[in-house]
Tab-separated table of C-alpha atoms in Angstrom:
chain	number	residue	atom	x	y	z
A	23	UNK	CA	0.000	0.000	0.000
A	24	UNK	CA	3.019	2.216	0.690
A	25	UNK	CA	4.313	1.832	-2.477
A	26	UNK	CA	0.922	2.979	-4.327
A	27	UNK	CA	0.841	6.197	-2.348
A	28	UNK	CA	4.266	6.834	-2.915
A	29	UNK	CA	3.712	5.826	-7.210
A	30	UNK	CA	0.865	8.896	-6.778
A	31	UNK	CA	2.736	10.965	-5.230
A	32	UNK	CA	5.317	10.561	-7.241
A	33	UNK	CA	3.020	10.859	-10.390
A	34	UNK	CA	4.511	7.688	-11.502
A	35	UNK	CA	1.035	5.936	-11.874
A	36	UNK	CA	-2.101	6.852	-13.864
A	37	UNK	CA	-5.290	7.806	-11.367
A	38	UNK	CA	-7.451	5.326	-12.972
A	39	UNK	CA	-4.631	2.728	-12.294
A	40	UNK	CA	-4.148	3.828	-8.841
A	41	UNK	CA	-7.447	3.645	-7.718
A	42	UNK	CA	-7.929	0.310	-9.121
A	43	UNK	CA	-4.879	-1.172	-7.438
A	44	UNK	CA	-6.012	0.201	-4.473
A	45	UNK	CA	-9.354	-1.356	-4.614
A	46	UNK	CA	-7.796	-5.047	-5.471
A	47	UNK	CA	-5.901	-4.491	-2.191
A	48	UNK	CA	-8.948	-3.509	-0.672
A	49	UNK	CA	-10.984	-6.391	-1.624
A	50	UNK	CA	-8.364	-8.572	-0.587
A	51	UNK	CA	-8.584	-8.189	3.018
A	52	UNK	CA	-12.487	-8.307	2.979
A	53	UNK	CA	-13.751	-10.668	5.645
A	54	UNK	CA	-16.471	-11.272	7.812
A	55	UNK	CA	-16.383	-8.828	11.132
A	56	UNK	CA	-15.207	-10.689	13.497
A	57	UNK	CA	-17.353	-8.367	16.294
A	58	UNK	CA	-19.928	-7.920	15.124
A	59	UNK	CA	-22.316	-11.054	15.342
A	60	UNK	CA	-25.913	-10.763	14.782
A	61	UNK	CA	-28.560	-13.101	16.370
A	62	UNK	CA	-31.632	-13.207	14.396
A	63	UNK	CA	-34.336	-15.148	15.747
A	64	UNK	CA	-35.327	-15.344	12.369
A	65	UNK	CA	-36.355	-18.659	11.043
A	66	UNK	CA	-35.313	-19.057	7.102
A	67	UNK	CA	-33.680	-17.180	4.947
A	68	UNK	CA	-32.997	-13.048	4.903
A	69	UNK	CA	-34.852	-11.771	1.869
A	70	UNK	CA	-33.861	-7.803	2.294
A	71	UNK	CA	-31.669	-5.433	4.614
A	72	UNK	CA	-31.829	-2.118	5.007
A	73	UNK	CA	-29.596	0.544	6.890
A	74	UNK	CA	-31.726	3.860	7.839
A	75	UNK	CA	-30.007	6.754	6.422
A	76	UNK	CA	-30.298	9.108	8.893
A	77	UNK	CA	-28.346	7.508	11.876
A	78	UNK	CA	-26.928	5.049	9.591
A	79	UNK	CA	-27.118	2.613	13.222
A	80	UNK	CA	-30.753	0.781	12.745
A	81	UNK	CA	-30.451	-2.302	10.794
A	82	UNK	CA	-33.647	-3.322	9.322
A	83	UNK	CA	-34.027	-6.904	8.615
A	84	UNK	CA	-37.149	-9.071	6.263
A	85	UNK	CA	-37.239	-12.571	6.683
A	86	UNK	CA	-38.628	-15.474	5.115
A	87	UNK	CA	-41.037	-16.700	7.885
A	88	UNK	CA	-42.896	-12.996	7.570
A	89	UNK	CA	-40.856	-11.314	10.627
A	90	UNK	CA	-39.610	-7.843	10.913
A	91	UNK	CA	-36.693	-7.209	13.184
A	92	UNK	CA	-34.469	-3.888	14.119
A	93	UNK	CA	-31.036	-4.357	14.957
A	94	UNK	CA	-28.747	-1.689	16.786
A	95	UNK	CA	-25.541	-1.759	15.429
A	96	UNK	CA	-24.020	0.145	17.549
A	97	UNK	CA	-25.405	-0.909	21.087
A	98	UNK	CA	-22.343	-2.922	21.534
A	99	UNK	CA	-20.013	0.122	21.610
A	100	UNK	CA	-16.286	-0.187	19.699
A	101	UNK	CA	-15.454	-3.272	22.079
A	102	UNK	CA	-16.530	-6.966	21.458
A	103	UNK	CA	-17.741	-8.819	24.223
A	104	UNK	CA	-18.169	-11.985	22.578
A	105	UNK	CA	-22.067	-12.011	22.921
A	106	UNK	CA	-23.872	-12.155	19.295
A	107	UNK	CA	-26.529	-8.900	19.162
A	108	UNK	CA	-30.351	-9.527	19.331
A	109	UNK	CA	-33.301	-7.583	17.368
A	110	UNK	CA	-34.209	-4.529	19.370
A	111	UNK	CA	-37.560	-5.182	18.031
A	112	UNK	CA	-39.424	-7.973	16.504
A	113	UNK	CA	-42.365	-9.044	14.400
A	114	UNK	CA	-43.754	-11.795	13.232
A	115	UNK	CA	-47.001	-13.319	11.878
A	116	UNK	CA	-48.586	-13.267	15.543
A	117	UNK	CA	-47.687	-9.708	15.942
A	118	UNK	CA	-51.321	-8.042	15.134
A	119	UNK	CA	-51.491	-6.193	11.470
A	120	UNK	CA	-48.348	-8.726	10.590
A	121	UNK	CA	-47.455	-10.046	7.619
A	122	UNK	CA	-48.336	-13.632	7.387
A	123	UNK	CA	-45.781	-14.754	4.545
A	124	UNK	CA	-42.163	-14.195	3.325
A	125	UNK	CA	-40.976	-10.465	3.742
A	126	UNK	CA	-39.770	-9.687	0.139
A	127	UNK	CA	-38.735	-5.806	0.621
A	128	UNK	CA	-38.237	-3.603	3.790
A	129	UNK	CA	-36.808	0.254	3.636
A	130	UNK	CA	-36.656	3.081	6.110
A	131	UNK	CA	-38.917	6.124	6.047
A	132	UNK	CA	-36.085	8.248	4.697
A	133	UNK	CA	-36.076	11.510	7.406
A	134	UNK	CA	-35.791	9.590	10.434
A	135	UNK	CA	-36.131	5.897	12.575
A	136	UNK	CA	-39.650	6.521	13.511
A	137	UNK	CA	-41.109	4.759	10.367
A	138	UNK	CA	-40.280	2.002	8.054
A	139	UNK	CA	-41.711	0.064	5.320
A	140	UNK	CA	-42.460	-3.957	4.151
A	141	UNK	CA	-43.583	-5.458	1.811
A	142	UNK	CA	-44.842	-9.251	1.491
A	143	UNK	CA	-45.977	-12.394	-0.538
A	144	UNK	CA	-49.368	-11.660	0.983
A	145	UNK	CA	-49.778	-8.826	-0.982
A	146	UNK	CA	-49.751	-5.906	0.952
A	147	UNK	CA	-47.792	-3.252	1.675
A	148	UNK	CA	-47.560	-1.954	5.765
A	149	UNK	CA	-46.059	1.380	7.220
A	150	UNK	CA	-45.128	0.381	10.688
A	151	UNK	CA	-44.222	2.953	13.658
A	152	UNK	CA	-40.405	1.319	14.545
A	153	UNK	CA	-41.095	2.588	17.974
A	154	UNK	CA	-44.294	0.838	19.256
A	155	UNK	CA	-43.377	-1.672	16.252
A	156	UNK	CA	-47.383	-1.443	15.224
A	157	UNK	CA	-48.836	-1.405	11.671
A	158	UNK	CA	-50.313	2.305	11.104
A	159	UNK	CA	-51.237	1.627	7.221
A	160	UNK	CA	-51.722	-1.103	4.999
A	161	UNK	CA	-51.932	-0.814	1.241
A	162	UNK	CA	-53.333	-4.168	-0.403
A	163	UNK	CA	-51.808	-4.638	-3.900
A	164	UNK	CA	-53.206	-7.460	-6.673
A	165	UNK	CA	-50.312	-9.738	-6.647
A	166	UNK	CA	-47.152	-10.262	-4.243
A	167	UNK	CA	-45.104	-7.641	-3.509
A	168	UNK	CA	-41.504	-7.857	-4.498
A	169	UNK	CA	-40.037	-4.510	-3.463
A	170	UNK	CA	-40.880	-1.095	-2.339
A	171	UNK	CA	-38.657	2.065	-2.205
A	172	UNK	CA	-38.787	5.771	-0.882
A	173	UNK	CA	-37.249	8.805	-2.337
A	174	UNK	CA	-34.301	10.074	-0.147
A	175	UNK	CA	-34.379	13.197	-1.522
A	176	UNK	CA	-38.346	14.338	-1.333
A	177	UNK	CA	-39.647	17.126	-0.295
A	178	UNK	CA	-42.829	17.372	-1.810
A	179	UNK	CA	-44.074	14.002	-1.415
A	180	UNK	CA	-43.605	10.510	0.439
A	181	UNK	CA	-44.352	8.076	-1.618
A	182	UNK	CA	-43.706	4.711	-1.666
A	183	UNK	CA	-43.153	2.930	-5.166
A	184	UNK	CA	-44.586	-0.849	-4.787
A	185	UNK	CA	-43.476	-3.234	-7.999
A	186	UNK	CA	-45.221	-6.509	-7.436
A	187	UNK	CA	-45.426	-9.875	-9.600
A	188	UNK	CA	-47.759	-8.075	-12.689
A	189	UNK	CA	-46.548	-5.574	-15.020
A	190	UNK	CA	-48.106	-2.001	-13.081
A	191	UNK	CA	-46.078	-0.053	-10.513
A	192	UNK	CA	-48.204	1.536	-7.999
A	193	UNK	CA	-47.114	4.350	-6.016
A	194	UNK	CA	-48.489	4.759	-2.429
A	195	UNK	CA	-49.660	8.005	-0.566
A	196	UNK	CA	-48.611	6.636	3.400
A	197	UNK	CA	-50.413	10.814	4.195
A	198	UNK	CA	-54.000	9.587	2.345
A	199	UNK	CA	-53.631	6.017	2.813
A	200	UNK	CA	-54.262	5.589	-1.446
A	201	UNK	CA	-52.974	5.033	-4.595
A	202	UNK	CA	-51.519	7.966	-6.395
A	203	UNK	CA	-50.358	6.458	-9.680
A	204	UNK	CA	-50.563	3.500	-11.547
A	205	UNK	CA	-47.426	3.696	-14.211
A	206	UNK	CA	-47.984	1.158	-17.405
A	207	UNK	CA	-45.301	0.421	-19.253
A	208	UNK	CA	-43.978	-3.230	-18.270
A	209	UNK	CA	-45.116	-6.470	-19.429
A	210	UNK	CA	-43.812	-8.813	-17.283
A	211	UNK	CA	-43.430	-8.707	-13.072
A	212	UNK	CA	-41.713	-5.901	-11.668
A	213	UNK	CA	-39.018	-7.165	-9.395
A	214	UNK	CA	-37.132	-4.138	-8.372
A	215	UNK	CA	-37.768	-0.176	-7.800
A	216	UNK	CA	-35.248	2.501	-6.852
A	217	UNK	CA	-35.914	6.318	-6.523
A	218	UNK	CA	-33.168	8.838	-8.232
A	219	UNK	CA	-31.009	10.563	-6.515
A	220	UNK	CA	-30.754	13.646	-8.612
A	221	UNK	CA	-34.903	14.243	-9.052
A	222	UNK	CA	-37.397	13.420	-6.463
A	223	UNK	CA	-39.877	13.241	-9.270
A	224	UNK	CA	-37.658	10.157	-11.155
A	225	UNK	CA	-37.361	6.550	-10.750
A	226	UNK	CA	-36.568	3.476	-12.031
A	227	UNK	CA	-38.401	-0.328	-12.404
A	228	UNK	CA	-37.166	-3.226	-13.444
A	229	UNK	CA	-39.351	-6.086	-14.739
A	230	UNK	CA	-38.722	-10.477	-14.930
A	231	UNK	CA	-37.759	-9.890	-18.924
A	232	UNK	CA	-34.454	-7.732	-18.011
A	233	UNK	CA	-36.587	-4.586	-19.075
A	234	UNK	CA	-35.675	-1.954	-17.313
A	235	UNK	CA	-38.201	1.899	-17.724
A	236	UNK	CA	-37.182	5.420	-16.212
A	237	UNK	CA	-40.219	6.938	-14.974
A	238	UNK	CA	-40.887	10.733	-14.300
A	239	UNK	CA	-44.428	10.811	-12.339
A	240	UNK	CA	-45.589	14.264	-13.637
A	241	UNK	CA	-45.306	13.085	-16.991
A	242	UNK	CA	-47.994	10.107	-19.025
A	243	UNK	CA	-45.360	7.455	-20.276
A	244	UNK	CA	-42.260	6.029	-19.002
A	245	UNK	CA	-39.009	8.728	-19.990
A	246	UNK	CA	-36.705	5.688	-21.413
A	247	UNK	CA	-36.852	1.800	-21.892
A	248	UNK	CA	-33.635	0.163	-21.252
A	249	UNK	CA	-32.828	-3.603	-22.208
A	250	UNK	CA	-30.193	-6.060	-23.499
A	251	UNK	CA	-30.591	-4.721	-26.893
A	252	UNK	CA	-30.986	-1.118	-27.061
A	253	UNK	CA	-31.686	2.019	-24.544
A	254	UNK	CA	-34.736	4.319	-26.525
A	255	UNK	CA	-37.531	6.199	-25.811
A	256	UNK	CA	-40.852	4.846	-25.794
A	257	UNK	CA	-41.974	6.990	-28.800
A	258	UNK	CA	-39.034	5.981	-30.837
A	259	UNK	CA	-39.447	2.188	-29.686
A	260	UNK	CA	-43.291	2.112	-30.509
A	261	UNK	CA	-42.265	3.563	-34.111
A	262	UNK	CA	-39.613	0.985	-34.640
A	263	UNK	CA	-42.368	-1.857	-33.568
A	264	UNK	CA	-44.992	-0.166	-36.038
A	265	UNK	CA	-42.297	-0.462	-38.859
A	266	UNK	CA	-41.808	-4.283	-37.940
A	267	UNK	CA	-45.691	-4.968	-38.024
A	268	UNK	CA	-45.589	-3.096	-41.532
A	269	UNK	CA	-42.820	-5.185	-42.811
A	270	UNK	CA	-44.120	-8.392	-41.662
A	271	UNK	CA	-47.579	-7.693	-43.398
A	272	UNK	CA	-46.252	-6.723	-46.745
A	273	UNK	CA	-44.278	-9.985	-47.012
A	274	UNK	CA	-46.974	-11.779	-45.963
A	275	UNK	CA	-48.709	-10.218	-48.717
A	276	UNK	CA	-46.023	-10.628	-51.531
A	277	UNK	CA	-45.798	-14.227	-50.156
């Protein structure tokens, strides 16, 4: 490592090169943390983590067997005394206004650790208050819900973007307890949502087929379809699908 700092400051080596070597090196001594050592009481497997922004010191966990849990990350101070850290909180399918199957998606209310967010296999999404762990609202979606997101940068809104297994994403108003929008584009199951991080307006889906639509929720229409062949727009995708129909029918004709 001493020699890489002393290449840069040197100007012997590239930036790009440096910063790659000094990644490898990096990624060499990854390992697990040796005190840190969670305790789950969480029967399967862990479907989705999440790590509130604000404190960056609540560790949300979603398990398989429909539980909820909180972990504090930093109750155990900078010292390790060799006992494994338990859920500040936990929820399961007895808890009342529970899930009652797997825990697909869970996210933090992005201004602070009073709310979070899950979503399930039984369809629904719940707002939950972290500190009397209690459902407060429950939106009930038409298929199973595979992930939900928030926008860490809103200030107009707080919505909550729900992609389930069918091809609408559904934004929820956690204020009203509705729908806002229903955004049509995909047709497949929409496995994974993320806000932007440059407009609080923007986000992204991504669908079972590898299809992948940038959505701007004052505007009718997806903004761009990405996908393993080509990145367009919508208008200039519909054209180029219009033109294939045409083809096809005037060889069919000819034929």
């Amino acid at each position: 490592m001493e020699d890489y700092l002393l290449g840069r400051t040197l100007n012997l080596s590239s930036g790009l090169g440096w910063r790659k070597r000094l990644r490898q090196e990096r990624l060499k001594t990854l390992g697990l943390s040796q005190t840190r050592l969670f305790n789950t009481n969480q029967t399967g497997g862990i479907n989705s983590l999440a790590l509130d922004a604000t404190e960056q010191r609540y560790l949300l966990s979603g398990a398989s067997d429909s539980s909820v849990a909180i972990f504090d990350t930093q109750s155990l101070g900078r010292t390790y005394n060799g006992l494994p850290l338990d859920p500040v909180c936990l929820a399961g399918r007895s808890t009342p206004g529970g899930h009652q199957y797997m825990v697909s998606s869970v996210a933090w209310y992005p201004m602070d650790t009073g709310m979070f967010i899950t979503g399930s296999y039984d369809q629904d999404v719940k707002c939950w208050d972290a500190n009397m762990m209690e459902v407060v609202c429950t939106f009930c979606l038409p298929a199973k819900v595979a992930a939900v997101a928030m926008s860490h940068i809103a200030t107009t809104h707080c919505l909550i973007a729900a992609g389930c297994h069918e091809p609408l994403l559904r934004l929820c108003d956690p204020a009203t307890g509705a729908f806002t929008h229903t955004l049509v584009g995909h047709k497949d199951p929409i496995w994974s949502v993320a806000w932007s991080y440059r407009s609080e307006y923007e986000l992204v889906s991504g669908d079972t087929r590898g299809q992948v639509r940038v959505w701007d929720i004052r505007r009718f229409g997806s903004l761009h379809v990405l996908d393993q062949y080509a990145t367009v727009a919508p208008r200039i995708l519909r054209l180029q699908q219009r033109q294939q129909q045409q083809q096809l029918q005037a060889s069919s004709l000819n034929d």
